[in-house]
Amino acid sequence: MIKTINIPDDLTTSIMPIVHSDRRSSPRTQCIGLFWIFLGVVVGFSFIGSMAFAVVYGIEQNRRMNNQTITVDGNSDLCLTRYCVKAASSLIGSIDETVDPCENFYEFVCGTQLKNTKISNDANSQDIFVTLETRLQDAIIGREYVNHAFPLIVLLFADLLTLSTSNNTNIPKAVLNAQRLFASCVNETAIMADSVNVLLSFVNTELGGWPILQGPMWDDATFNFSQLLLKLAEYSSDVIYIAGTEIDEMNSSVQAIRIGQSDLGLLDRSYYVNESDVTKAYRQFIQNFALALATDRSMINNDVNDIFNFEKTIATYHWTLNEQIVRHTETIHSTIGNLSSAINTTFDFVRHLRRLYLLANVSLVDTDVVIASELDYLRNVSLIVDQQSPRVLQNYMVWRFMMSRAWIIPRRFRTIKQQFDQVFLGTTVEQVRAMKCARYVNYNMGFAVSKLYIDKYFDKDARIESIVMIDNIRNQFIDIINQSTWMNSISKSRAIDKARAINAKVGYPAYLDDNNNTKLEKNYAEYNFNSSFARNVLLMLKLNAKKNLQVLRQLLDREEWIGYTPTIVNAFYNPSFNDISFPAGILQTPFFYKDAPKYLNYGAIGTIIGHEITHGFDNFGGLYDKDGNKILWWDNETLSAFNQRKTCIIDQYNNYTVTQIDLPVNGEQTQGENIADNGGLKAAFAAYQKWTHIHRNLDKKLPGLTKYSVEQMFFLNYGQIWCSKMTDQYVRNLVLHDVHSPSQFRILGSTSNFPEFDRVFGCQPGQGNSRVNKCTVW
């Protein structure tokens, strides 16, 4: 994945889909960007289109320009299409020519843009992904919901999720329900009327109540830890432990059961070590939320402290992301029949799993495979749970459920959450409701949304050129394998076979391009929504948990899109399927435009394609063979040479410091993405060079940028897609809990290792942006 997916509060999968490269969870997908899951913390997207490409000599001028090349005479070397003018404006508005590209290419390519960019109050970052996600959401929610106070937004799309006043019988039921879900989410009046009562009724009748609200009246004799854990899991709320279905890494043709640690309210255990503004804000969040709901406030202060102290205790044993990466060999494969002896926990996971899967009418047998990770967490926390009072456990587990539901109730409660978000994320106001709702519907009913999007806005011919680019870059990566000096012939042959076997999914699954909506309707058959958003959310939680459990007995379809939808700005590599995916959402400008000069396309989407291909051969993807099975397919000599080369990458990035917050980059934690960034840049540039060799002098230059060669323009566009401005809080969470390096080091790290960058810009090894001892894996 190239960019962190910011998951809405109620992303509803029973086991959270972790899509970065090294998290041992489901589904196993590698991507080009950041991914840390915020339960109850939504990362807002900015409405302010401050990226220069959104303003191209005036929006009205652009609308009047046609899309044909304008030439002064028959020998013009300039590309003056609307797209080329827009791309030129973007780059000119980003580059800081007072900086030497050989000293700091990030500051050179992004400096002016960073100086002129302001992070919106409802966001914690501003970059090209934010802008494109906003553009997609504009398409999804329609013009009537867009905040016109921000005139720089390019309103390209109309109302996909707005319920039509006409009785269009041709609209699939799945789409109608997606529209109903959206309508209920933006209806503040209806939310005000019933959401609190619906939520509290659910807590009291299904979860056994929330003691913090009831004071001494709560009866601990009714407490049943196993039953509460089961009920929360039934509603896609994994607290303390996770349990669910994923592909068996040892046999990618079948599904397996996964158990492991759940997440923490503050994500990373480092937050709990010392008292800080974040821990104070977190406790205040719990307290204020409870005060707003309570009928008896007599025990709230004590309960808040107990909730936090319990979470602080289990955080002691919670594995950090880096530990999950370096200790992946401690994950065990067992079966239901042998699980109890294999993990040796006081909590009866076998009984829990049998009861959990029965909720979806799936009866487990002794031979069902179970993958267990974070074993010492499971053992230690099971002992801690045994020693806790019913009140503390009930309070904590219901709090974690409520924390993620704060956004579905009236604004006064969301304001309480926003006060916490301001400290934890750096966002000062709540994200515009329509945008938040669009993201929620898109993540939960993304294929219904995509059906509308691709029919109305996606250039389907773009798929053809994208596939050609994928083949070209794949061929260059195969050449890189062939030219490697550290692999023996057997390992080279196997690596080439794997590269050739990579399946590419481009744009959207084929069934969405068909007038027959049978599959779409089947997938969402039980998704029937009404005007009550709180009820709709609870139904969504339950349905998606059920779906995750049911797939244990279903045949795997390698053409399925698992864990992501076409209407997302990202790209993915799935080692279990050995496939790469490029959703329709990323196949738009400035990443890709079918009539753009090829140096722009290869510098943007091309490097992303190369990145995803390289993921199949990084420290994690390289553990899987061409069929997606986790087996050792490299010989020991080659594996040893690979480890030496990846150590160079680890050491290089360990030496980078994020000066904004004075924290070092974790080279071990980010190694897979750094390997992919370096390999992807190299493969894409080689593919562009081959294209220019065949199509000599075909690429025209951009107005105002004629002094730069086409090869330099390749690197300029590569650099620009990673320009990013972030709040201190966002950067801190990124460094602690993400497998991707901060943006500036994605640019600096890969270009400083690439001799072709030195040649193109005339850099000498030893300058700031050119390493003397370059790190090369691929």
mmCIF file of C-alpha atoms in Angstrom, residues 194-488:
data_model
loop_
_atom_site.group_PDB
_atom_site.id
_atom_site.type_symbol
_atom_site.label_atom_id
_atom_site.label_comp_id
_atom_site.label_asym_id
_atom_site.label_seq_id
_atom_site.Cartn_x
_atom_site.Cartn_y
_atom_site.Cartn_z
ATOM 1 C CA ASP A 194 -33.094 8.607 18.604
ATOM 2 C CA SER A 195 -29.381 7.768 18.454
ATOM 3 C CA VAL A 196 -28.568 8.076 22.172
ATOM 4 C CA ASN A 197 -31.556 5.962 23.167
ATOM 5 C CA VAL A 198 -30.747 3.325 20.565
ATOM 6 C CA LEU A 199 -27.116 3.125 21.679
ATOM 7 C CA LEU A 200 -27.857 3.014 25.405
ATOM 8 C CA SER A 201 -30.606 0.470 24.889
ATOM 9 C CA PHE A 202 -28.126 -1.738 23.059
ATOM 10 C CA VAL A 203 -25.528 -1.339 25.815
ATOM 11 C CA ASN A 204 -28.041 -2.191 28.535
ATOM 12 C CA THR A 205 -29.828 -5.091 26.849
ATOM 13 C CA GLU A 206 -27.013 -6.682 24.840
ATOM 14 C CA LEU A 207 -23.811 -5.773 26.699
ATOM 15 C CA GLY A 208 -25.043 -5.859 30.290
ATOM 16 C CA GLY A 209 -24.891 -2.123 30.952
ATOM 17 C CA TRP A 210 -22.097 0.376 31.522
ATOM 18 C CA PRO A 211 -21.335 0.630 35.265
ATOM 19 C CA ILE A 212 -19.799 4.099 34.988
ATOM 20 C CA LEU A 213 -23.252 5.426 34.085
ATOM 21 C CA GLN A 214 -25.122 3.523 36.782
ATOM 22 C CA GLY A 215 -22.935 4.105 39.816
ATOM 23 C CA PRO A 216 -23.406 1.573 42.635
ATOM 24 C CA MET A 217 -26.646 0.326 41.086
ATOM 25 C CA TRP A 218 -24.790 -1.850 38.585
ATOM 26 C CA ASP A 219 -24.951 -5.490 39.672
ATOM 27 C CA ASP A 220 -21.640 -7.294 39.170
ATOM 28 C CA ALA A 221 -23.369 -10.641 39.722
ATOM 29 C CA THR A 222 -24.565 -10.413 36.136
ATOM 30 C CA PHE A 223 -21.022 -10.094 34.730
ATOM 31 C CA ASN A 224 -19.769 -12.786 32.374
ATOM 32 C CA PHE A 225 -16.443 -12.001 30.704
ATOM 33 C CA SER A 226 -16.728 -14.704 28.036
ATOM 34 C CA GLN A 227 -20.262 -13.686 27.142
ATOM 35 C CA LEU A 228 -19.374 -9.993 26.900
ATOM 36 C CA LEU A 229 -16.327 -10.738 24.750
ATOM 37 C CA LEU A 230 -18.520 -12.872 22.478
ATOM 38 C CA LYS A 231 -21.238 -10.240 22.191
ATOM 39 C CA LEU A 232 -18.719 -7.514 21.325
ATOM 40 C CA ALA A 233 -17.170 -9.759 18.678
ATOM 41 C CA GLU A 234 -20.647 -10.389 17.252
ATOM 42 C CA TYR A 235 -20.761 -6.653 16.607
ATOM 43 C CA SER A 236 -17.293 -6.332 15.055
ATOM 44 C CA SER A 237 -15.764 -4.991 18.256
ATOM 45 C CA ASP A 238 -12.643 -6.904 19.180
ATOM 46 C CA VAL A 239 -11.605 -5.748 22.640
ATOM 47 C CA ILE A 240 -8.497 -7.165 24.396
ATOM 48 C CA TYR A 241 -8.263 -10.032 21.860
ATOM 49 C CA ILE A 242 -8.934 -10.343 18.154
ATOM 50 C CA ALA A 243 -10.500 -13.379 16.525
ATOM 51 C CA GLY A 244 -11.586 -13.881 12.947
ATOM 52 C CA THR A 245 -10.883 -15.367 9.539
ATOM 53 C CA GLU A 246 -7.943 -14.819 7.212
ATOM 54 C CA ILE A 247 -6.124 -16.672 4.451
ATOM 55 C CA ASP A 248 -3.871 -19.461 5.710
ATOM 56 C CA GLU A 249 -0.360 -18.172 5.039
ATOM 57 C CA MET A 250 0.959 -21.719 4.718
ATOM 58 C CA ASN A 251 -1.741 -22.774 2.254
ATOM 59 C CA SER A 252 -3.167 -19.827 0.341
ATOM 60 C CA SER A 253 -5.980 -21.915 -1.133
ATOM 61 C CA VAL A 254 -7.882 -22.086 2.178
ATOM 62 C CA GLN A 255 -8.964 -19.888 5.078
ATOM 63 C CA ALA A 256 -7.771 -20.104 8.669
ATOM 64 C CA ILE A 257 -8.707 -18.654 12.049
ATOM 65 C CA ARG A 258 -6.578 -15.882 13.541
ATOM 66 C CA ILE A 259 -6.256 -14.904 17.194
ATOM 67 C CA GLY A 260 -4.006 -12.251 18.698
ATOM 68 C CA GLN A 261 -3.921 -8.970 20.558
ATOM 69 C CA SER A 262 -6.470 -6.258 19.899
ATOM 70 C CA ASP A 263 -5.507 -2.600 19.756
ATOM 71 C CA LEU A 264 -5.221 0.007 22.501
ATOM 72 C CA GLY A 265 -7.213 3.180 22.896
ATOM 73 C CA LEU A 266 -3.986 5.158 22.422
ATOM 74 C CA LEU A 267 -2.585 2.746 19.836
ATOM 75 C CA ASP A 268 0.969 2.428 21.114
ATOM 76 C CA ARG A 269 2.165 1.386 24.568
ATOM 77 C CA SER A 270 4.678 4.248 24.689
ATOM 78 C CA TYR A 271 1.816 6.652 25.430
ATOM 79 C CA TYR A 272 1.101 4.897 28.734
ATOM 80 C CA VAL A 273 4.618 5.013 30.174
ATOM 81 C CA ASN A 274 4.513 8.601 31.407
ATOM 82 C CA GLU A 275 1.776 11.086 32.158
ATOM 83 C CA SER A 276 1.366 13.489 29.228
ATOM 84 C CA ASP A 277 -1.114 15.806 27.580
ATOM 85 C CA VAL A 278 -2.350 12.799 25.608
ATOM 86 C CA THR A 279 -3.034 10.615 28.652
ATOM 87 C CA LYS A 280 -4.738 13.520 30.406
ATOM 88 C CA ALA A 281 -6.890 14.190 27.351
ATOM 89 C CA TYR A 282 -7.769 10.502 27.076
ATOM 90 C CA ARG A 283 -8.986 10.292 30.673
ATOM 91 C CA GLN A 284 -10.864 13.556 30.195
ATOM 92 C CA PHE A 285 -12.490 12.072 27.095
ATOM 93 C CA ILE A 286 -13.753 9.082 29.089
ATOM 94 C CA GLN A 287 -14.945 11.277 31.947
ATOM 95 C CA ASN A 288 -16.736 13.895 29.860
ATOM 96 C CA PHE A 289 -18.375 11.245 27.707
ATOM 97 C CA ALA A 290 -19.657 9.406 30.770
ATOM 98 C CA LEU A 291 -20.820 12.640 32.433
ATOM 99 C CA ALA A 292 -22.872 13.487 29.356
ATOM 100 C CA LEU A 293 -24.727 10.164 29.556
ATOM 101 C CA ALA A 294 -24.817 9.280 33.257
ATOM 102 C CA THR A 295 -27.850 9.219 35.539
ATOM 103 C CA ASP A 296 -25.645 8.569 38.569
ATOM 104 C CA ARG A 297 -22.290 10.360 38.637
ATOM 105 C CA SER A 298 -21.126 9.230 42.053
ATOM 106 C CA MET A 299 -18.481 6.754 40.851
ATOM 107 C CA ILE A 300 -17.355 8.321 37.582
ATOM 108 C CA ASN A 301 -13.997 9.645 38.808
ATOM 109 C CA ASN A 302 -12.964 6.296 40.297
ATOM 110 C CA ASP A 303 -14.235 4.393 37.275
ATOM 111 C CA VAL A 304 -12.276 6.597 34.846
ATOM 112 C CA ASN A 305 -9.041 5.967 36.742
ATOM 113 C CA ASP A 306 -9.737 2.236 36.878
ATOM 114 C CA ILE A 307 -10.439 2.073 33.149
ATOM 115 C CA PHE A 308 -7.217 3.887 32.306
ATOM 116 C CA ASN A 309 -5.085 1.933 34.785
ATOM 117 C CA PHE A 310 -6.378 -1.375 33.452
ATOM 118 C CA GLU A 311 -5.535 -0.366 29.900
ATOM 119 C CA LYS A 312 -2.141 0.875 31.057
ATOM 120 C CA THR A 313 -1.498 -2.526 32.635
ATOM 121 C CA ILE A 314 -2.323 -4.527 29.529
ATOM 122 C CA ALA A 315 -0.359 -2.027 27.431
ATOM 123 C CA THR A 316 2.765 -3.238 29.241
ATOM 124 C CA TYR A 317 2.489 -6.498 27.293
ATOM 125 C CA HIS A 318 1.119 -5.040 24.062
ATOM 126 C CA TRP A 319 3.426 -5.627 21.104
ATOM 127 C CA THR A 320 4.497 -2.556 19.179
ATOM 128 C CA LEU A 321 4.404 -2.642 15.413
ATOM 129 C CA ASN A 322 8.151 -3.073 15.288
ATOM 130 C CA GLU A 323 7.941 -6.069 17.648
ATOM 131 C CA GLN A 324 5.287 -7.622 15.437
ATOM 132 C CA ILE A 325 7.712 -7.326 12.538
ATOM 133 C CA VAL A 326 10.906 -8.580 14.155
ATOM 134 C CA ARG A 327 9.150 -11.323 16.175
ATOM 135 C CA HIS A 328 7.001 -12.697 13.366
ATOM 136 C CA THR A 329 8.640 -16.111 13.694
ATOM 137 C CA GLU A 330 6.944 -16.484 17.083
ATOM 138 C CA THR A 331 3.544 -16.785 15.410
ATOM 139 C CA ILE A 332 2.346 -20.381 15.635
ATOM 140 C CA HIS A 333 0.141 -22.588 13.492
ATOM 141 C CA SER A 334 -2.074 -24.966 15.391
ATOM 142 C CA THR A 335 -5.523 -26.505 15.159
ATOM 143 C CA ILE A 336 -8.676 -26.217 17.213
ATOM 144 C CA GLY A 337 -7.908 -29.627 18.661
ATOM 145 C CA ASN A 338 -4.394 -28.675 19.781
ATOM 146 C CA LEU A 339 -4.792 -24.960 20.468
ATOM 147 C CA SER A 340 -5.208 -25.083 24.236
ATOM 148 C CA SER A 341 -1.906 -26.895 24.784
ATOM 149 C CA ALA A 342 -0.144 -24.851 22.102
ATOM 150 C CA ILE A 343 -0.858 -21.400 23.577
ATOM 151 C CA ASN A 344 -1.351 -22.346 27.258
ATOM 152 C CA THR A 345 -3.569 -19.429 28.314
ATOM 153 C CA THR A 346 -5.990 -19.290 31.229
ATOM 154 C CA PHE A 347 -8.662 -17.950 28.892
ATOM 155 C CA ASP A 348 -10.389 -20.727 26.948
ATOM 156 C CA PHE A 349 -9.882 -19.591 23.366
ATOM 157 C CA VAL A 350 -11.175 -22.868 21.940
ATOM 158 C CA ARG A 351 -14.549 -22.454 23.605
ATOM 159 C CA HIS A 352 -14.659 -18.791 22.581
ATOM 160 C CA LEU A 353 -13.902 -19.593 18.946
ATOM 161 C CA ARG A 354 -16.465 -22.387 18.763
ATOM 162 C CA ARG A 355 -19.173 -20.100 20.169
ATOM 163 C CA LEU A 356 -18.091 -17.199 17.967
ATOM 164 C CA TYR A 357 -18.301 -19.109 14.693
ATOM 165 C CA LEU A 358 -21.633 -20.647 15.651
ATOM 166 C CA LEU A 359 -23.034 -17.108 15.491
ATOM 167 C CA ALA A 360 -22.577 -17.452 11.731
ATOM 168 C CA ASN A 361 -23.762 -21.074 11.658
ATOM 169 C CA VAL A 362 -20.209 -22.352 11.236
ATOM 170 C CA SER A 363 -19.343 -25.385 13.351
ATOM 171 C CA LEU A 364 -15.623 -25.707 14.004
ATOM 172 C CA VAL A 365 -13.885 -29.058 13.874
ATOM 173 C CA ASP A 366 -10.674 -30.143 15.561
ATOM 174 C CA THR A 367 -8.699 -29.947 12.308
ATOM 175 C CA ASP A 368 -9.518 -26.284 11.613
ATOM 176 C CA VAL A 369 -6.271 -24.300 11.431
ATOM 177 C CA VAL A 370 -5.653 -21.541 13.973
ATOM 178 C CA ILE A 371 -2.890 -18.927 13.621
ATOM 179 C CA ALA A 372 -1.930 -17.375 16.956
ATOM 180 C CA SER A 373 0.283 -14.307 17.321
ATOM 181 C CA GLU A 374 1.537 -12.131 20.209
ATOM 182 C CA LEU A 375 1.536 -15.207 22.449
ATOM 183 C CA ASP A 376 3.077 -13.645 25.538
ATOM 184 C CA TYR A 377 0.459 -10.896 25.374
ATOM 185 C CA LEU A 378 -2.310 -13.515 25.238
ATOM 186 C CA ARG A 379 -0.864 -15.389 28.209
ATOM 187 C CA ASN A 380 -0.094 -12.399 30.417
ATOM 188 C CA VAL A 381 -3.270 -10.473 29.700
ATOM 189 C CA SER A 382 -5.377 -13.580 30.320
ATOM 190 C CA LEU A 383 -3.858 -13.708 33.812
ATOM 191 C CA ILE A 384 -4.509 -9.974 34.311
ATOM 192 C CA VAL A 385 -8.137 -10.417 33.286
ATOM 193 C CA ASP A 386 -8.516 -13.216 35.836
ATOM 194 C CA GLN A 387 -7.402 -10.849 38.600
ATOM 195 C CA GLN A 388 -9.613 -7.891 37.677
ATOM 196 C CA SER A 389 -12.962 -7.058 39.246
ATOM 197 C CA PRO A 390 -16.089 -7.437 37.099
ATOM 198 C CA ARG A 391 -16.733 -3.699 37.310
ATOM 199 C CA VAL A 392 -13.339 -2.760 35.857
ATOM 200 C CA LEU A 393 -13.626 -5.262 33.004
ATOM 201 C CA GLN A 394 -17.210 -4.299 32.179
ATOM 202 C CA ASN A 395 -16.364 -0.606 32.270
ATOM 203 C CA TYR A 396 -13.288 -0.983 30.081
ATOM 204 C CA MET A 397 -14.801 -3.273 27.464
ATOM 205 C CA VAL A 398 -17.937 -1.195 27.055
ATOM 206 C CA TRP A 399 -15.827 1.995 26.937
ATOM 207 C CA ARG A 400 -13.842 0.660 24.002
ATOM 208 C CA PHE A 401 -17.116 -0.066 22.223
ATOM 209 C CA MET A 402 -18.506 3.376 23.038
ATOM 210 C CA MET A 403 -15.286 5.155 22.085
ATOM 211 C CA SER A 404 -15.763 3.998 18.512
ATOM 212 C CA ARG A 405 -19.438 4.945 18.494
ATOM 213 C CA ALA A 406 -19.021 8.550 19.627
ATOM 214 C CA TRP A 407 -19.440 9.853 16.098
ATOM 215 C CA ILE A 408 -22.870 8.288 15.527
ATOM 216 C CA ILE A 409 -24.640 10.321 18.229
ATOM 217 C CA PRO A 410 -25.467 14.062 18.453
ATOM 218 C CA ARG A 411 -22.947 16.838 17.998
ATOM 219 C CA ARG A 412 -22.553 17.603 21.705
ATOM 220 C CA PHE A 413 -21.000 14.161 22.183
ATOM 221 C CA ARG A 414 -18.864 14.504 19.081
ATOM 222 C CA THR A 415 -17.537 17.758 20.503
ATOM 223 C CA ILE A 416 -16.243 15.803 23.494
ATOM 224 C CA LYS A 417 -14.414 13.447 21.156
ATOM 225 C CA GLN A 418 -13.091 16.360 19.123
ATOM 226 C CA GLN A 419 -11.469 17.817 22.234
ATOM 227 C CA PHE A 420 -9.487 14.589 22.525
ATOM 228 C CA ASP A 421 -8.724 14.536 18.805
ATOM 229 C CA GLN A 422 -7.267 18.010 19.043
ATOM 230 C CA VAL A 423 -4.646 16.781 21.488
ATOM 231 C CA PHE A 424 -4.068 13.360 19.931
ATOM 232 C CA LEU A 425 -4.333 14.229 16.233
ATOM 233 C CA GLY A 426 -3.980 17.977 16.011
ATOM 234 C CA THR A 427 -7.390 18.510 14.403
ATOM 235 C CA THR A 428 -9.190 21.512 15.885
ATOM 236 C CA VAL A 429 -12.657 21.003 14.413
ATOM 237 C CA GLU A 430 -14.753 18.005 13.452
ATOM 238 C CA GLN A 431 -14.630 16.914 9.840
ATOM 239 C CA VAL A 432 -17.583 18.050 7.746
ATOM 240 C CA ARG A 433 -20.340 15.535 8.373
ATOM 241 C CA ALA A 434 -21.109 14.726 4.746
ATOM 242 C CA MET A 435 -17.469 13.898 4.048
ATOM 243 C CA LYS A 436 -17.254 11.672 7.092
ATOM 244 C CA CYS A 437 -20.461 9.900 6.114
ATOM 245 C CA ALA A 438 -19.285 9.405 2.546
ATOM 246 C CA ARG A 439 -16.104 7.754 3.783
ATOM 247 C CA TYR A 440 -18.098 5.504 6.101
ATOM 248 C CA VAL A 441 -20.426 4.349 3.326
ATOM 249 C CA ASN A 442 -17.512 3.937 0.932
ATOM 250 C CA TYR A 443 -15.583 1.694 3.328
ATOM 251 C CA ASN A 444 -18.602 -0.397 4.252
ATOM 252 C CA MET A 445 -20.469 -0.559 0.932
ATOM 253 C CA GLY A 446 -17.662 0.373 -1.395
ATOM 254 C CA PHE A 447 -18.629 -1.845 -4.296
ATOM 255 C CA ALA A 448 -22.137 -0.384 -4.438
ATOM 256 C CA VAL A 449 -20.584 3.098 -4.465
ATOM 257 C CA SER A 450 -18.051 1.982 -7.060
ATOM 258 C CA LYS A 451 -20.801 0.731 -9.362
ATOM 259 C CA LEU A 452 -22.042 4.294 -9.680
ATOM 260 C CA TYR A 453 -18.589 5.872 -9.769
ATOM 261 C CA ILE A 454 -17.103 3.830 -12.576
ATOM 262 C CA ASP A 455 -20.228 4.124 -14.694
ATOM 263 C CA LYS A 456 -20.298 7.891 -14.361
ATOM 264 C CA TYR A 457 -16.721 9.106 -13.988
ATOM 265 C CA PHE A 458 -14.032 6.519 -14.626
ATOM 266 C CA ASP A 459 -12.341 6.445 -18.019
ATOM 267 C CA LYS A 460 -12.383 2.738 -18.707
ATOM 268 C CA ASP A 461 -9.866 3.119 -21.531
ATOM 269 C CA ALA A 462 -7.363 4.121 -18.838
ATOM 270 C CA ARG A 463 -7.274 0.485 -17.747
ATOM 271 C CA ILE A 464 -5.699 -0.532 -21.054
ATOM 272 C CA GLU A 465 -2.770 1.875 -20.792
ATOM 273 C CA SER A 466 -2.314 1.043 -17.109
ATOM 274 C CA ILE A 467 -1.992 -2.636 -17.952
ATOM 275 C CA VAL A 468 0.620 -1.826 -20.620
ATOM 276 C CA MET A 469 2.605 0.163 -18.044
ATOM 277 C CA ILE A 470 2.367 -2.708 -15.539
ATOM 278 C CA ASP A 471 3.764 -5.136 -18.103
ATOM 279 C CA ASN A 472 6.587 -2.752 -19.027
ATOM 280 C CA ILE A 473 7.610 -2.186 -15.425
ATOM 281 C CA ARG A 474 7.294 -5.874 -14.577
ATOM 282 C CA ASN A 475 9.669 -6.674 -17.457
ATOM 283 C CA GLN A 476 12.182 -4.155 -16.157
ATOM 284 C CA PHE A 477 11.967 -5.624 -12.680
ATOM 285 C CA ILE A 478 12.695 -9.027 -14.184
ATOM 286 C CA ASP A 479 15.763 -7.487 -15.854
ATOM 287 C CA ILE A 480 16.841 -6.161 -12.443
ATOM 288 C CA ILE A 481 16.560 -9.690 -11.051
ATOM 289 C CA ASN A 482 18.592 -11.048 -13.952
ATOM 290 C CA GLN A 483 21.298 -8.423 -13.421
ATOM 291 C CA SER A 484 21.609 -9.045 -9.685
ATOM 292 C CA THR A 485 24.983 -10.326 -8.586
ATOM 293 C CA TRP A 486 23.921 -11.696 -5.197
ATOM 294 C CA MET A 487 21.407 -14.324 -6.329
ATOM 295 C CA ASN A 488 22.338 -17.717 -7.669
#
